[in-house]
CSV table of C-alpha atoms and ligand atoms in Angstrom, one decimal:
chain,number,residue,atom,x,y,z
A,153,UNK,CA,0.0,0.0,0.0
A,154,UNK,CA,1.5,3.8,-0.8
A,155,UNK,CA,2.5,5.6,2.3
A,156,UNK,CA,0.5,8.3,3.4
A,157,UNK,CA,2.1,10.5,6.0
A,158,UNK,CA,0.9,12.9,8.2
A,159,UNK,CA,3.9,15.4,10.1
A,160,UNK,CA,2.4,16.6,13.3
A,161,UNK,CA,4.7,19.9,14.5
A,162,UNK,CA,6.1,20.6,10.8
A,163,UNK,CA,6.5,24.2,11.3
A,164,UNK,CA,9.0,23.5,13.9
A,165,UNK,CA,12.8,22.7,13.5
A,166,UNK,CA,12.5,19.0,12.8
A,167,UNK,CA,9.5,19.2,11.2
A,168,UNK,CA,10.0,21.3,8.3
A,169,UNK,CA,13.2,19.5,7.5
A,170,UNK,CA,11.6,16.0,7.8
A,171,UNK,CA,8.4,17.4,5.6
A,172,UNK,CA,10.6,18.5,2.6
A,173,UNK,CA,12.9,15.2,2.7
A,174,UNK,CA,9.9,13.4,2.7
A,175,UNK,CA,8.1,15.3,0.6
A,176,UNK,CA,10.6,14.6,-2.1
A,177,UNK,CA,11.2,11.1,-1.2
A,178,UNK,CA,7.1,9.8,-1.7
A,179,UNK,CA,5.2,12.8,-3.4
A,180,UNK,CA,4.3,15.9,-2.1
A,181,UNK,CA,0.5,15.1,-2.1
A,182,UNK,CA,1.8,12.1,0.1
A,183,UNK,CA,3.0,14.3,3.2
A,184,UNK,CA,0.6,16.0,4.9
A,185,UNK,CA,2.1,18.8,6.7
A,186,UNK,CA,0.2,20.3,10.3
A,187,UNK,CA,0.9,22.3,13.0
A,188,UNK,CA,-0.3,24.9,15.2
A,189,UNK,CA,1.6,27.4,13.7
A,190,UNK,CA,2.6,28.5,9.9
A,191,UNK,CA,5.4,27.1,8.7
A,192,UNK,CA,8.3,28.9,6.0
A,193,UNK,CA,7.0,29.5,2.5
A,194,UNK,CA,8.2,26.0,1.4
A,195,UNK,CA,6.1,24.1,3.7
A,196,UNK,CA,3.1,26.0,3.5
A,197,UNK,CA,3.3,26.1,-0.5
A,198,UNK,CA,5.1,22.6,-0.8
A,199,UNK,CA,2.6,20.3,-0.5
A,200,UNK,CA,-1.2,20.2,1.8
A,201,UNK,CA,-1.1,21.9,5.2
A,202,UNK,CA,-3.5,21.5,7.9
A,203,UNK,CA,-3.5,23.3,11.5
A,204,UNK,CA,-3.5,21.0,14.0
A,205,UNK,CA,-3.4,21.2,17.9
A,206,UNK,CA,-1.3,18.3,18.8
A,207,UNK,CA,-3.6,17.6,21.7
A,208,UNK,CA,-6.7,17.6,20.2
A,209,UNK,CA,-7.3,13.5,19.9
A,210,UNK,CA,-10.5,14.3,17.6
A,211,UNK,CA,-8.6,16.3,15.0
A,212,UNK,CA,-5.5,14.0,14.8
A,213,UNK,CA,-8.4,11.1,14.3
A,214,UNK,CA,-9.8,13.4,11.4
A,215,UNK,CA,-7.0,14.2,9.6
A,216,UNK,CA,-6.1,10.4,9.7
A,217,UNK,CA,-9.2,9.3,7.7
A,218,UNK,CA,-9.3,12.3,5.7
A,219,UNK,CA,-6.4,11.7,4.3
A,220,UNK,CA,-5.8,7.8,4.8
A,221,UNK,CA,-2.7,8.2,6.6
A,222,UNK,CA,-0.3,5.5,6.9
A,223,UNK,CA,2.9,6.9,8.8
A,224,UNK,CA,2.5,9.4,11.6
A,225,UNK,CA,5.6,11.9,12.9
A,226,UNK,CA,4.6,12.7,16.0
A,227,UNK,CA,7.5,16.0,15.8
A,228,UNK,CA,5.3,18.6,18.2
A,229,UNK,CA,7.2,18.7,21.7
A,230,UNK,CA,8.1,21.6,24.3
A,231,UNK,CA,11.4,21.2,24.7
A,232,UNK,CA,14.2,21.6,27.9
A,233,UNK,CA,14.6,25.3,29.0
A,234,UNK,CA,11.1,26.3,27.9
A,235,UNK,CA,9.5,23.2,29.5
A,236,UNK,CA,11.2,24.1,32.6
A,237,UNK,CA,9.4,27.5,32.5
A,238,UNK,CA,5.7,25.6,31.9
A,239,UNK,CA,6.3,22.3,33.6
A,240,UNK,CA,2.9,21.3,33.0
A,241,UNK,CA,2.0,22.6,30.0
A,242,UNK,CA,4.8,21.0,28.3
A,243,UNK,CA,4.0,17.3,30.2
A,244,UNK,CA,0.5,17.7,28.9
A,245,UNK,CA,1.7,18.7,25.3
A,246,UNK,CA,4.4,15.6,25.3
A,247,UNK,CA,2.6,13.3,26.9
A,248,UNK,CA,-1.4,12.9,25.7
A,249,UNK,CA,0.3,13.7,22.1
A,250,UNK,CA,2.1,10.6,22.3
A,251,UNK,CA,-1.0,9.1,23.5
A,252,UNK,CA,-3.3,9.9,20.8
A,253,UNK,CA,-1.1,9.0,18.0
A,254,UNK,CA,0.1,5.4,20.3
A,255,UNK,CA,-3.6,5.0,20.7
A,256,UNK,CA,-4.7,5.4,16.9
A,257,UNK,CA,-2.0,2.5,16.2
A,258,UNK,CA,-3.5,0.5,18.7
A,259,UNK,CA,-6.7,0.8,16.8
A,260,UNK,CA,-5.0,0.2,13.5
A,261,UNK,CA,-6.2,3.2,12.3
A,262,UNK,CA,-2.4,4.1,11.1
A,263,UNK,CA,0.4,1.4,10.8
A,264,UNK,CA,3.9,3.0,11.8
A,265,UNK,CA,4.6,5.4,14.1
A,266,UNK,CA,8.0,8.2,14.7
A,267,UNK,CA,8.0,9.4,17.7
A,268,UNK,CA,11.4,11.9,19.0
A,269,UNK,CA,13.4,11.3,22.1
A,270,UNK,CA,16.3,13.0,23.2
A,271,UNK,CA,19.6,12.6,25.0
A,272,UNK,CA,17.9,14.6,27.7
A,273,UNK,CA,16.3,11.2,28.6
A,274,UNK,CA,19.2,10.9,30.7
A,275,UNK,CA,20.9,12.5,34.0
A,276,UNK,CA,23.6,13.1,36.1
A,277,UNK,CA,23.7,9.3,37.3
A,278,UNK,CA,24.1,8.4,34.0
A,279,UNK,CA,28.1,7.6,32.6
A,280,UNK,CA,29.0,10.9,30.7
A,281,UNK,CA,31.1,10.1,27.9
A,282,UNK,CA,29.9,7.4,25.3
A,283,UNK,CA,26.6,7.0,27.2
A,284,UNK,CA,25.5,3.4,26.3
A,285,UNK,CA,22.2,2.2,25.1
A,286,UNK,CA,20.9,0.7,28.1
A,287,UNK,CA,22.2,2.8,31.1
A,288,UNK,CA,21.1,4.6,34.7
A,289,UNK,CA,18.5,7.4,33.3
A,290,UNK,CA,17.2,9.5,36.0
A,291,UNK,CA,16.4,12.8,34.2
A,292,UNK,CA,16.5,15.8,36.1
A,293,UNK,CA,14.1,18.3,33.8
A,294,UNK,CA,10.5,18.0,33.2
A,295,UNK,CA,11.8,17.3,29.2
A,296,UNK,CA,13.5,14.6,30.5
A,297,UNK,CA,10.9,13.1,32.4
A,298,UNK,CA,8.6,13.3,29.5
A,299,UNK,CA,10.9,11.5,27.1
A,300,UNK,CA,11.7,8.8,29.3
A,301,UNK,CA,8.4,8.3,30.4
A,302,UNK,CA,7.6,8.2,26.5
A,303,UNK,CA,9.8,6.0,25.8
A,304,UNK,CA,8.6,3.3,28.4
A,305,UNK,CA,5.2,3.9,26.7
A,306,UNK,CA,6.0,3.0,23.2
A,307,UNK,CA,7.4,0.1,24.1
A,308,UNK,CA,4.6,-1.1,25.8
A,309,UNK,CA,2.8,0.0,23.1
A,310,UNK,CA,5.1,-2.5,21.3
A,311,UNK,CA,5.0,-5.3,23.4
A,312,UNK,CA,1.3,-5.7,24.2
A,313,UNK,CA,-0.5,-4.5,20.9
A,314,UNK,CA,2.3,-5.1,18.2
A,315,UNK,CA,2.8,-1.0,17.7
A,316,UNK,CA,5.4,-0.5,15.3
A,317,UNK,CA,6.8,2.3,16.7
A,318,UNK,CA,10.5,4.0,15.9
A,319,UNK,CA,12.3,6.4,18.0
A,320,UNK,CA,15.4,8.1,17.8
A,321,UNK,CA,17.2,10.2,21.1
A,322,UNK,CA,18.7,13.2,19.4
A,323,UNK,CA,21.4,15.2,20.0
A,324,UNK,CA,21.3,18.6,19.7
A,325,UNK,CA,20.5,19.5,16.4
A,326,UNK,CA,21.7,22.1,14.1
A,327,UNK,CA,20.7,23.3,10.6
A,328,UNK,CA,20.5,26.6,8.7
A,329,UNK,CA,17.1,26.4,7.5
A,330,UNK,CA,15.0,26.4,10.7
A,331,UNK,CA,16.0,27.6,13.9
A,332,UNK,CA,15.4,25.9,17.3
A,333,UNK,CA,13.5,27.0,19.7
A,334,UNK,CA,13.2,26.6,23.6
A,335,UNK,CA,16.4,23.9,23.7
A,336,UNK,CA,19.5,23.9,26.1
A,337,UNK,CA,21.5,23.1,22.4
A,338,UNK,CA,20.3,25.5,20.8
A,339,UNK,CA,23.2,27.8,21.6
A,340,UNK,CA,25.5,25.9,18.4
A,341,UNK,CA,22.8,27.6,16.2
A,342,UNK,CA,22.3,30.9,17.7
A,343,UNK,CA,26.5,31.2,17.6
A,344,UNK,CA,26.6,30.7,13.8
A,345,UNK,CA,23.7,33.6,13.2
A,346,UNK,CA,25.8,36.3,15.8
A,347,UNK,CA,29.1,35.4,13.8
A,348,UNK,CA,27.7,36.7,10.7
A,349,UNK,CA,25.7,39.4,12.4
A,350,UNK,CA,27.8,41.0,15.1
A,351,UNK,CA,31.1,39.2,14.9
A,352,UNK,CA,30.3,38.0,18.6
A,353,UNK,CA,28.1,35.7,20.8
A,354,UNK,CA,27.5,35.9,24.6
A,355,UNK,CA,26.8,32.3,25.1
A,356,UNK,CA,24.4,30.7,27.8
A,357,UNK,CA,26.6,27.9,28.3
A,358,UNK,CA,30.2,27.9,29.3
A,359,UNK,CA,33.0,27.3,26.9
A,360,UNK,CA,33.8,23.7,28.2
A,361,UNK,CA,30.4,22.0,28.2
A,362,UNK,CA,30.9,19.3,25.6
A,363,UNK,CA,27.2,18.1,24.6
A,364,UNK,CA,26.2,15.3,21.8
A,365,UNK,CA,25.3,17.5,18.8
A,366,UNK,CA,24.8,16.9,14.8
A,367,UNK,CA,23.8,18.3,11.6
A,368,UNK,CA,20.3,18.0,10.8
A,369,UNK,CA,21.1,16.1,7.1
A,370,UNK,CA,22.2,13.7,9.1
A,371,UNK,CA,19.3,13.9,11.6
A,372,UNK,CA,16.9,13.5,9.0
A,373,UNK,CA,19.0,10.8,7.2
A,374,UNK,CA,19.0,8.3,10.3
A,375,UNK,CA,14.9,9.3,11.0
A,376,UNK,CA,14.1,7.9,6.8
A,377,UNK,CA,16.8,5.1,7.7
A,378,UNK,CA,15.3,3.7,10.8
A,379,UNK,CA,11.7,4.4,9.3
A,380,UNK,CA,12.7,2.2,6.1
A,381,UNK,CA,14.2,-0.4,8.0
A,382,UNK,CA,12.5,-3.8,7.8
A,383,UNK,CA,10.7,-4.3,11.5
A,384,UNK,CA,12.9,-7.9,12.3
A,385,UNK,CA,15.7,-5.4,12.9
A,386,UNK,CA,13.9,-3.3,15.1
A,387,UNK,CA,15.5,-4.4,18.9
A,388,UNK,CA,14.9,-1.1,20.7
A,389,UNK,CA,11.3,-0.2,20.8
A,390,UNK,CA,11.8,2.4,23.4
A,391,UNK,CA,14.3,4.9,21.6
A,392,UNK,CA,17.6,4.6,19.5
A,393,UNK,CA,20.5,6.0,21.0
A,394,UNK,CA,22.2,8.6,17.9
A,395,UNK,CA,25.5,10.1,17.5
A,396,UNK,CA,27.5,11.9,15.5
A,397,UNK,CA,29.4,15.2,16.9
A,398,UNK,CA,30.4,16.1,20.1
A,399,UNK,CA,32.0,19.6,21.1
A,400,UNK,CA,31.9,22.2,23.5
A,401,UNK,CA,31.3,26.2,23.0
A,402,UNK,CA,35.2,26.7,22.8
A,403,UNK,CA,35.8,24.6,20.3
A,404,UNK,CA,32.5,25.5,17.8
A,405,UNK,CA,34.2,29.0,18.0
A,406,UNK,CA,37.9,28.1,17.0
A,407,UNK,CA,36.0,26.1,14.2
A,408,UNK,CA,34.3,29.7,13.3
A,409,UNK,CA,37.3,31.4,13.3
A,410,UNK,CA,38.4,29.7,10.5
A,411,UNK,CA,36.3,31.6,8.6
A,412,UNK,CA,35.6,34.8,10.8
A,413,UNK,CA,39.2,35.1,12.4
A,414,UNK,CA,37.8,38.3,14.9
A,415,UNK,CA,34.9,36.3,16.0
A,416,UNK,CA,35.1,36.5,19.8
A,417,UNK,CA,32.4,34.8,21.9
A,418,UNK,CA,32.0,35.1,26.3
A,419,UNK,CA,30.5,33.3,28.1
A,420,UNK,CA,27.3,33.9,30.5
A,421,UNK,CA,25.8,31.0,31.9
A,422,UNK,CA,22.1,31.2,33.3
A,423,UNK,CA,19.5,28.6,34.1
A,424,UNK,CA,20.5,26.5,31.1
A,425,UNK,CA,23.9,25.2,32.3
A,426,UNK,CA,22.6,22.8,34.9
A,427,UNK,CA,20.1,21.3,32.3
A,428,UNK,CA,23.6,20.7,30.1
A,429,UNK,CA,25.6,19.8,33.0
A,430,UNK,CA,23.3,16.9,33.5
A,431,UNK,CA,23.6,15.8,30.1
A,432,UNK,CA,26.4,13.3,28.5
A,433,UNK,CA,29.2,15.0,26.7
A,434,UNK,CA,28.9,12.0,24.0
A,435,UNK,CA,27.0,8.8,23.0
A,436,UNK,CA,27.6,5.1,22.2
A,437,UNK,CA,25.0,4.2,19.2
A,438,UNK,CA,26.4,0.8,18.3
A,439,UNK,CA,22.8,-0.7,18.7
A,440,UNK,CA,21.6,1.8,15.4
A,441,UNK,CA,25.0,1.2,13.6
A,442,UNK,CA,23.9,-2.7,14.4
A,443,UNK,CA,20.5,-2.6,12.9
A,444,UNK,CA,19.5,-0.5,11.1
A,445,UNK,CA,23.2,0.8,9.3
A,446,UNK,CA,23.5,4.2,11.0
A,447,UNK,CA,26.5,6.1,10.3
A,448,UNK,CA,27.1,10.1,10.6
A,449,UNK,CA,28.9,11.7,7.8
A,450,UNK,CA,29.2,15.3,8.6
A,451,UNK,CA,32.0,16.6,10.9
A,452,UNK,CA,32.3,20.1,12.8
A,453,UNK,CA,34.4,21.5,10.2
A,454,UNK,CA,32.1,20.6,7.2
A,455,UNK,CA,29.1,21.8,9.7
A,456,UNK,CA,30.9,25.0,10.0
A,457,UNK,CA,31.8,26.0,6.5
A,458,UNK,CA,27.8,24.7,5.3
A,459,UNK,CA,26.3,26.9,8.0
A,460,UNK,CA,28.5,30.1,7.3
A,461,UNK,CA,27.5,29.6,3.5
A,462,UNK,CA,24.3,29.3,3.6
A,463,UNK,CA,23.4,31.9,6.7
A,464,UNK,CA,25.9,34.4,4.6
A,465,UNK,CA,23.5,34.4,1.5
A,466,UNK,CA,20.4,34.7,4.0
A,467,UNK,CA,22.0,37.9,5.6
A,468,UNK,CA,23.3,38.9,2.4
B,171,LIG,C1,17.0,20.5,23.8
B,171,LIG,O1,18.1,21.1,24.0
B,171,LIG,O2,16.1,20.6,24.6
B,171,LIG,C2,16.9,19.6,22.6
B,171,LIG,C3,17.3,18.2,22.9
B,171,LIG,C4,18.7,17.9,23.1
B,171,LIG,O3,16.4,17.4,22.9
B,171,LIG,N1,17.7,20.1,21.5
């Protein structure tokens, strides 16, 4: 049967990505695009577009028939620092999301699920460096919490009513086209845009807070990858740990400044440093190379000089 695909969040960073990949990869009039928000020019124009509250069970149920969706990506989330601000706004949002799309698998009303988790599933128990699969996680922030508890749900899901259901912990994740919004990572974006702008960043982290990072192509690459993978080789059911880059403030700057020699950056840490202290500074993802192929192709360097292209023509 052709896939049908519905992108719940595709206004956001992931999501618009994701939606133009996919869109290219099985017909635009294939990937439904919805969110509670607009989206850039490309997404709204690219291909149908529905608004959609990702808590609204009823709607999510609609837009299924209406459009006899296949494949769900569930992308609509609050993430770390803002979900620290609203704790229960953003368990609400992550959680009885997750819920309605697990639920309409259940009842075979769709037949594959993606669903996002994130590094921040684990915590200051957990071993820092090369963070293995299966490891302590006792997340500290409300994000956390969410994603682990998530993640404990699809499986179920998995175990007791045969949902197929992928997930992926990302890194931080950084890309030119779309800008994050409300993450503790976000700062490796934010850095590139004052570089071209003012020659300078004040960053929220300090300089030696290594964190697991990556470029979105390769983001979006290991999301079709794991998607397309035939279910046998599915072992993890809760969420695949995913790596690819791991750097600290310091060391994204003297990658800038091989481009922007005068680029200076200081440092001024607030809230957002603890959620990052309690965060590995890199991740073991030999399960994904294992099944499903993953590899990461894109390095800081090539990260840097794609970013400072691209954002120069923007600015330009
Ligand atoms: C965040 O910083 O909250 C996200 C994440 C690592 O999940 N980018």
């Amino acid at each position: 049967m052709e896939k049908r695909i519905l992108i719940i969040g595709a206004s956001g960073q992931i999501g618009t990505e994701l939606t133009s990949f996919l869109r290219d990869e099985y017909g635009a009039e294939n990937v439904i695009a919805c969110d509670i928000k607009e989206g850039n020019d490309e997404l709204m124009n690219g291909g149908p577009f529905e608004f959609l509250d990702a808590t609204d069970f009823n709607k999510i149920e609609a837009l299924v028939l209406k459009y006899t969706i296949t494949d769900v990506y569930l992308m609509a989330a609050m993430l770390s620092a803002t979900a620290e601000k609203h704790p229960m706004k953003a368990w609400d949002l992550n959680m009885s999301s997750l819920f309605h799309v697990l639920n309409l698998a259940k009842d075979k009303k769709i037949e594959k699920v993606f669903w996002p988790s994130s590094i921040a599933v684990f915590g200051v128990t957990t071993p820092r460096t090369k963070t293995p699969q299966h490891t302590i996680t006792e997340p500290s922030t409300v994000y956390g919490i969410s994603k682990l508890t998530g993640e404990r749900w699809c499986e179920y899901y998995h175990q007791q009513y045969g949902v197929d259901v992928r997930s992926i912990r990302y890194p931080g994740l950084i890309s030119y086209k779309t800008q994050p919004g409300g993450g503790t990572t976000d700062y490796a974006v934010e850095i590139y845009h004052k570089a071209l702008q003012e020659g300078a960043y004040s960053c929220f982290l300090n300089g030696n807070t290594k964190l697991p990072m990556m470029y979105m192509d390769d983001a979006i690459r290991a999301t079709f990858m794991l998607m397309e993978a035939p279910s046998e080789n599915i072992t993890i059911r809760s969420s695949y740990n995913l790596s690819a880059l791991s750097f600290d403030a310091e060391e994204i700057t003297e990658s800038i400044k091989k481009h922007i020699p005068d680029f200076s950056i200081s440092y001024e840490p607030d809230f957002r440093q603890a959620i990052a202290d309690s965060w590995p500074d890199s991740i073991d993802d030999a399960q994904a190379q294992k099944d499903w192929g993953w590899k990461s192709e894109v390095s800081l360097d090539e990260m840097t000089a794609i970013m400072l292209k691209h954002l120069k023509t923007q600015y330009q």
